[in-house]
Amino acid sequence: MTPVNHTDLHEFVLLGLTTRPDLLVPLFLAFLAMYLVTLLGNFGIIILIRMDLHLHTPMYYFLGHLAFVDVCYSSIILPKMLVQVLTEEKTISFSGCAAQLCCFVVFGVTECLLLAVMAYDRYVAICKPLLYPAIMSGWTCRWLVAGSYAISILHAVTHTTFIFTFSFCRSNVINHYFCDIAPLLALSCSDTHTYEVVVLALVSINCLSTMTIIFVSYTYILPTVLRIRSPEGRRKAFSTCASHLTVVTMFYGAILFMYLRPSSTYALDENKTATLFYTIMTPTLNPLVYSLRNSEVKAALRRAVGRRQ
């Protein structure tokens, strides 16, 4: 494609997940099903938490915000992606690309922080049960969530401001299914070294700090769980921890693979596959691993169904 300057670049072309025609319909059906599951599961969690007074606790307050973030996270990527799969409309405007990247960073960073907050909440609930109501007060919970959103907005403004002041003079074809950092940097002919250092610093600070909170929380949680005498109580605690750690591993693993590498090692096709885990798979699985196997949520669902009968 003809090289373009930043000044006369009005749109990008998203190459998509694959260019193989025989895979387009199966991919469309698979991702449509996953998007519907994401919406149904996460909106169901939000509504159930708001309706049932038994779920008005810090744990479910954070879970409700995580479900909201997952809905937004999927909705800024999947609807556009589904349209691109079945139509020839693969363009996205310059401002639309900037908005998509900004929202992607906001909800991605918020999810990281909420996972750490939920680990801390479980630590207090399991290791300091008598102090739990005082430590995890309503005021504390609101500030933890507000702080997560505020930090994520600062990250998003930083990334978006840096990237969209670069010149894109190589091409306007993004080798991805949405506007992500790595494929946009691949199109820039500006000196991106300073920004790559900023990305490394921001991702390192965010990931290492949240992963440290999660790791330290579980170093206290696991011995406490092992000392629980009731087999049922121990099984329930282990189930909750395993679910949380599964999502943490999948989400953080893909992010570390994506962003904590020098630009010389970027393989955009590999990046697209890795990105699927935390942009599509995680929001789909979160309602299942966090809630639908949870006895309290099942009981709340039975009460909701019973009221309608």
Short mmCIF file of C-alpha atoms in Angstrom, two decimals:
data_model
loop_
_atom_site.label_atom_id
_atom_site.label_comp_id
_atom_site.label_asym_id
_atom_site.label_seq_id
_atom_site.Cartn_x
_atom_site.Cartn_y
_atom_site.Cartn_z
CA MET A 1 0.00 0.00 0.00
CA THR A 2 1.11 3.56 -0.67
CA PRO A 3 2.87 5.15 2.29
CA VAL A 4 0.79 7.76 4.06
CA ASN A 5 1.62 10.73 6.25
CA HIS A 6 0.09 11.40 9.62
CA THR A 7 -1.41 14.63 8.28
CA ASP A 8 -3.49 13.01 5.53
CA LEU A 9 -4.29 9.75 7.28
CA HIS A 10 -8.02 9.62 7.93
CA GLU A 11 -8.56 5.89 8.46
CA PHE A 12 -6.87 2.57 9.11
CA VAL A 13 -7.59 -0.83 7.58
CA LEU A 14 -7.87 -3.71 10.07
CA LEU A 15 -6.50 -6.91 8.57
CA GLY A 16 -8.50 -9.04 10.99
CA LEU A 17 -7.80 -12.33 12.70
CA THR A 18 -7.39 -14.31 9.47
CA THR A 19 -7.62 -13.83 5.71
CA ARG A 20 -8.68 -17.42 4.98
CA PRO A 21 -12.23 -17.34 3.53
CA ASP A 22 -13.06 -20.87 4.72
CA LEU A 23 -12.57 -19.81 8.36
CA LEU A 24 -14.65 -16.64 8.29
CA VAL A 25 -18.10 -18.16 8.93
CA PRO A 26 -16.92 -20.56 11.68
CA LEU A 27 -15.04 -17.71 13.36
CA PHE A 28 -18.09 -15.45 13.12
CA LEU A 29 -20.35 -18.06 14.72
CA ALA A 30 -17.80 -18.87 17.44
CA PHE A 31 -17.15 -15.26 18.40
CA LEU A 32 -20.84 -14.34 18.20
CA ALA A 33 -21.64 -17.19 20.61
CA MET A 34 -18.85 -16.07 22.96
CA TYR A 35 -20.03 -12.47 22.86
CA LEU A 36 -23.60 -13.49 23.68
CA VAL A 37 -22.35 -15.66 26.56
CA THR A 38 -20.25 -12.72 27.79
CA LEU A 39 -23.23 -10.36 27.74
CA LEU A 40 -25.66 -12.85 29.24
CA GLY A 41 -23.30 -14.06 31.95
CA ASN A 42 -21.93 -10.69 33.04
CA PHE A 43 -25.21 -8.76 32.87
CA GLY A 44 -26.82 -11.65 34.73
CA ILE A 45 -24.22 -11.33 37.49
CA ILE A 46 -24.71 -7.55 37.72
CA ILE A 47 -28.51 -7.82 37.92
CA LEU A 48 -28.40 -10.68 40.43
CA ILE A 49 -26.00 -8.80 42.72
CA ARG A 50 -28.19 -5.69 42.65
CA MET A 51 -31.39 -7.65 43.28
CA ASP A 52 -30.27 -9.99 46.09
CA LEU A 53 -29.46 -8.44 49.47
CA HIS A 54 -27.43 -11.52 50.44
CA LEU A 55 -24.90 -10.55 47.76
CA HIS A 56 -24.43 -6.98 48.99
CA THR A 57 -20.95 -7.73 50.31
CA PRO A 58 -17.50 -6.41 49.27
CA MET A 59 -16.68 -9.59 47.34
CA TYR A 60 -19.73 -9.27 45.12
CA TYR A 61 -19.38 -5.49 44.89
CA PHE A 62 -15.98 -6.04 43.23
CA LEU A 63 -17.35 -8.90 41.16
CA GLY A 64 -20.12 -6.65 39.86
CA HIS A 65 -17.56 -4.09 38.69
CA LEU A 66 -15.44 -6.84 37.15
CA ALA A 67 -18.49 -8.01 35.21
CA PHE A 68 -19.16 -4.44 34.03
CA VAL A 69 -15.53 -4.10 32.90
CA ASP A 70 -15.75 -7.40 31.02
CA VAL A 71 -18.88 -6.28 29.16
CA CYS A 72 -17.22 -3.01 28.14
CA TYR A 73 -13.95 -4.75 27.31
CA SER A 74 -15.68 -7.13 24.90
CA SER A 75 -18.01 -4.50 23.45
CA ILE A 76 -15.23 -2.19 22.26
CA ILE A 77 -13.71 -5.02 20.20
CA LEU A 78 -16.12 -7.83 19.32
CA PRO A 79 -19.01 -6.01 17.55
CA LYS A 80 -16.57 -4.29 15.16
CA MET A 81 -14.71 -7.56 14.69
CA LEU A 82 -17.91 -9.46 13.86
CA VAL A 83 -18.83 -6.88 11.21
CA GLN A 84 -15.37 -7.13 9.68
CA VAL A 85 -15.53 -10.93 9.47
CA LEU A 86 -18.62 -11.04 7.25
CA THR A 87 -18.34 -7.79 5.28
CA GLU A 88 -15.79 -5.91 3.24
CA GLU A 89 -15.97 -3.00 5.70
CA LYS A 90 -12.59 -3.36 7.40
CA THR A 91 -11.77 0.31 7.90
CA ILE A 92 -11.77 2.29 11.11
CA SER A 93 -11.42 6.06 11.30
CA PHE A 94 -8.35 7.68 12.81
CA SER A 95 -10.38 9.07 15.73
CA GLY A 96 -12.26 5.78 16.07
CA CYS A 97 -8.97 3.90 16.33
CA ALA A 98 -7.73 6.32 19.01
CA ALA A 99 -10.99 5.93 20.96
CA GLN A 100 -10.84 2.13 20.70
CA LEU A 101 -7.25 2.03 21.97
CA CYS A 102 -8.05 4.43 24.81
CA CYS A 103 -11.06 2.38 25.98
CA PHE A 104 -9.12 -0.86 25.56
CA VAL A 105 -6.37 0.39 27.90
CA VAL A 106 -8.88 1.80 30.41
CA PHE A 107 -10.75 -1.47 30.84
CA GLY A 108 -7.65 -3.66 30.52
CA VAL A 109 -5.79 -1.86 33.31
CA THR A 110 -8.95 -1.72 35.44
CA GLU A 111 -9.32 -5.49 35.13
CA CYS A 112 -5.71 -5.95 36.30
CA LEU A 113 -6.31 -3.78 39.33
CA LEU A 114 -9.66 -5.36 40.20
CA LEU A 115 -8.09 -8.83 40.13
CA ALA A 116 -5.55 -7.61 42.69
CA VAL A 117 -8.28 -5.97 44.78
CA MET A 118 -10.28 -9.21 44.78
CA ALA A 119 -7.20 -11.16 45.91
CA TYR A 120 -6.75 -8.72 48.81
CA ASP A 121 -10.45 -9.01 49.66
CA ARG A 122 -10.13 -12.81 49.86
CA TYR A 123 -7.02 -12.43 52.05
CA VAL A 124 -8.89 -10.27 54.55
CA ALA A 125 -11.99 -12.51 54.47
CA ILE A 126 -10.03 -15.74 55.04
CA CYS A 127 -7.11 -14.60 57.21
CA LYS A 128 -8.77 -11.80 59.23
CA PRO A 129 -12.48 -12.71 59.31
CA LEU A 130 -13.23 -10.82 62.54
CA LEU A 131 -11.75 -7.59 61.13
CA TYR A 132 -13.27 -8.06 57.67
CA PRO A 133 -16.29 -5.72 58.14
CA ALA A 134 -14.07 -2.95 59.52
CA ILE A 135 -11.27 -3.26 56.94
CA MET A 136 -13.48 -3.76 53.88
CA SER A 137 -16.00 -1.06 54.73
CA GLY A 138 -18.23 0.48 52.10
CA TRP A 139 -16.02 3.57 51.98
CA THR A 140 -12.88 1.46 51.43
CA CYS A 141 -14.51 -0.60 48.67
CA ARG A 142 -15.69 2.49 46.81
CA TRP A 143 -12.24 4.08 46.98
CA LEU A 144 -10.53 0.90 45.78
CA VAL A 145 -12.80 0.75 42.74
CA ALA A 146 -12.59 4.50 42.05
CA GLY A 147 -8.81 4.34 42.34
CA SER A 148 -8.70 1.45 39.86
CA TYR A 149 -10.65 3.45 37.28
CA ALA A 150 -8.59 6.61 37.90
CA ILE A 151 -5.26 4.82 37.44
CA SER A 152 -6.50 3.12 34.28
CA ILE A 153 -7.60 6.45 32.79
CA LEU A 154 -4.12 7.90 33.42
CA HIS A 155 -2.60 4.90 31.64
CA ALA A 156 -5.00 5.26 28.71
CA VAL A 157 -4.36 8.99 28.26
CA THR A 158 -0.60 8.40 28.33
CA HIS A 159 -0.67 5.61 25.72
CA THR A 160 -3.15 7.31 23.41
CA THR A 161 -1.37 10.68 23.53
CA PHE A 162 2.00 9.12 22.73
CA ILE A 163 0.85 6.84 19.90
CA PHE A 164 -1.39 9.26 18.04
CA THR A 165 1.23 11.99 17.91
CA PHE A 166 3.51 9.66 15.90
CA SER A 167 3.70 9.78 12.11
CA PHE A 168 2.29 6.79 10.26
CA CYS A 169 4.15 6.87 6.94
CA ARG A 170 4.67 3.19 6.21
CA SER A 171 1.10 1.98 5.67
CA ASN A 172 -2.38 2.30 7.08
CA VAL A 173 -3.01 -1.46 7.28
CA ILE A 174 -3.10 -2.70 10.89
CA ASN A 175 -2.19 -6.38 11.17
CA HIS A 176 -4.71 -7.02 13.92
CA TYR A 177 -8.45 -7.23 14.57
CA PHE A 178 -8.50 -4.02 16.65
CA CYS A 179 -6.29 -1.00 17.34
CA ASP A 180 -3.63 -2.33 19.70
CA ILE A 181 -0.30 -0.83 20.70
CA ALA A 182 2.14 -3.22 18.98
CA PRO A 183 0.60 -3.18 15.45
CA LEU A 184 0.25 0.61 15.57
CA LEU A 185 3.91 0.99 16.51
CA ALA A 186 4.80 -1.25 13.58
CA LEU A 187 3.25 1.33 11.22
CA SER A 188 5.03 4.35 12.66
CA CYS A 189 8.13 5.85 11.11
CA SER A 190 8.73 8.07 14.15
CA ASP A 191 11.32 7.33 16.78
CA THR A 192 9.33 5.19 19.21
CA HIS A 193 12.21 4.28 21.54
CA THR A 194 11.12 6.66 24.30
CA TYR A 195 7.56 5.40 24.15
CA GLU A 196 8.70 1.77 24.24
CA VAL A 197 10.55 2.56 27.47
CA VAL A 198 7.36 4.20 28.80
CA VAL A 199 5.31 1.11 27.85
CA LEU A 200 7.80 -1.18 29.55
CA ALA A 201 7.78 0.99 32.67
CA LEU A 202 4.00 1.35 32.89
CA VAL A 203 3.26 -2.30 32.20
CA SER A 204 6.00 -3.42 34.57
CA ILE A 205 4.77 -1.18 37.39
CA ASN A 206 1.14 -2.15 36.85
CA CYS A 207 1.68 -5.88 36.41
CA LEU A 208 4.40 -6.34 39.01
CA SER A 209 2.56 -4.34 41.67
CA THR A 210 -0.75 -6.15 41.14
CA MET A 211 0.94 -9.55 40.81
CA THR A 212 2.83 -8.87 44.04
CA ILE A 213 -0.44 -8.11 45.83
CA ILE A 214 -1.95 -11.33 44.47
CA PHE A 215 1.14 -13.43 45.31
CA VAL A 216 1.50 -12.06 48.85
CA SER A 217 -2.24 -12.47 49.46
CA TYR A 218 -2.09 -16.14 48.49
CA THR A 219 1.02 -16.85 50.53
CA TYR A 220 -1.16 -16.00 53.54
CA ILE A 221 -4.39 -17.50 52.19
CA LEU A 222 -3.14 -21.01 51.35
CA PRO A 223 -1.71 -21.89 54.82
CA THR A 224 -4.87 -20.55 56.43
CA VAL A 225 -7.05 -22.65 54.12
CA LEU A 226 -5.00 -25.76 54.91
CA ARG A 227 -5.70 -25.22 58.62
CA ILE A 228 -9.48 -25.22 58.07
CA ARG A 229 -10.79 -28.36 59.80
CA SER A 230 -14.01 -28.69 57.85
CA PRO A 231 -13.47 -30.58 54.55
CA GLU A 232 -16.40 -28.71 53.00
CA GLY A 233 -15.02 -25.33 54.08
CA ARG A 234 -11.56 -26.22 52.79
CA ARG A 235 -12.96 -27.43 49.46
CA LYS A 236 -15.02 -24.27 49.02
CA ALA A 237 -12.04 -22.03 49.77
CA PHE A 238 -9.73 -23.94 47.43
CA SER A 239 -12.36 -23.80 44.67
CA THR A 240 -12.62 -20.01 44.95
CA CYS A 241 -8.85 -19.58 44.97
CA ALA A 242 -8.32 -21.92 42.02
CA SER A 243 -10.92 -20.07 39.96
CA HIS A 244 -9.33 -16.72 40.69
CA LEU A 245 -5.80 -17.98 39.97
CA THR A 246 -6.93 -19.55 36.67
CA VAL A 247 -8.18 -16.22 35.35
CA VAL A 248 -5.17 -14.36 36.77
CA THR A 249 -2.76 -16.75 35.03
CA MET A 250 -4.54 -16.52 31.68
CA PHE A 251 -4.98 -12.75 31.82
CA TYR A 252 -1.54 -11.79 33.11
CA GLY A 253 0.29 -14.42 31.07
CA ALA A 254 -0.99 -13.01 27.80
CA ILE A 255 -0.30 -9.41 28.86
CA LEU A 256 3.27 -10.17 29.93
CA PHE A 257 3.86 -12.04 26.67
CA MET A 258 2.48 -9.12 24.69
CA TYR A 259 4.04 -6.07 26.26
CA LEU A 260 7.16 -7.02 28.21
CA ARG A 261 9.23 -7.74 25.09
CA PRO A 262 11.47 -5.56 22.94
CA SER A 263 9.90 -4.48 19.65
CA SER A 264 12.40 -6.57 17.68
CA THR A 265 10.71 -9.75 18.91
CA TYR A 266 7.16 -8.73 17.93
CA ALA A 267 5.43 -11.32 15.76
CA LEU A 268 2.05 -9.77 15.09
CA ASP A 269 0.34 -13.04 14.14
CA GLU A 270 1.41 -14.52 17.49
CA ASN A 271 0.22 -11.35 19.23
CA LYS A 272 -3.25 -11.72 17.73
CA THR A 273 -3.55 -15.22 19.16
CA ALA A 274 -2.28 -14.16 22.58
CA THR A 275 -4.63 -11.17 22.66
CA LEU A 276 -7.64 -13.47 22.21
CA PHE A 277 -7.08 -14.82 25.73
CA TYR A 278 -7.57 -11.55 27.57
CA THR A 279 -9.88 -9.69 25.18
CA ILE A 280 -12.37 -12.48 24.45
CA MET A 281 -11.75 -15.63 26.50
CA THR A 282 -11.37 -13.99 29.92
CA PRO A 283 -14.60 -11.92 29.78
CA THR A 284 -16.46 -15.05 28.62
CA LEU A 285 -15.07 -17.30 31.34
CA ASN A 286 -15.19 -14.88 34.29
CA PRO A 287 -18.91 -15.40 35.08
CA LEU A 288 -18.32 -19.16 35.03
CA VAL A 289 -15.15 -19.37 37.09
CA TYR A 290 -16.12 -16.70 39.63
CA SER A 291 -19.84 -17.05 40.04
CA LEU A 292 -21.77 -19.86 38.43
CA ARG A 293 -19.86 -22.43 40.52
CA ASN A 294 -20.43 -20.35 43.64
CA SER A 295 -23.02 -21.71 46.06
CA GLU A 296 -24.08 -18.23 47.20
CA VAL A 297 -24.75 -17.13 43.62
CA LYS A 298 -26.65 -20.34 42.90
CA ALA A 299 -28.77 -19.77 45.99
CA ALA A 300 -29.44 -16.16 44.93
CA LEU A 301 -30.44 -17.39 41.47
CA ARG A 302 -32.88 -19.91 43.00
CA ARG A 303 -34.40 -17.15 45.14
CA ALA A 304 -34.76 -14.91 42.07
CA VAL A 305 -36.47 -17.69 40.11
CA GLY A 306 -38.69 -18.54 43.07
CA ARG A 307 -39.92 -14.94 43.34
CA ARG A 308 -41.01 -15.02 39.70
CA GLN A 309 -43.04 -18.19 40.08
#
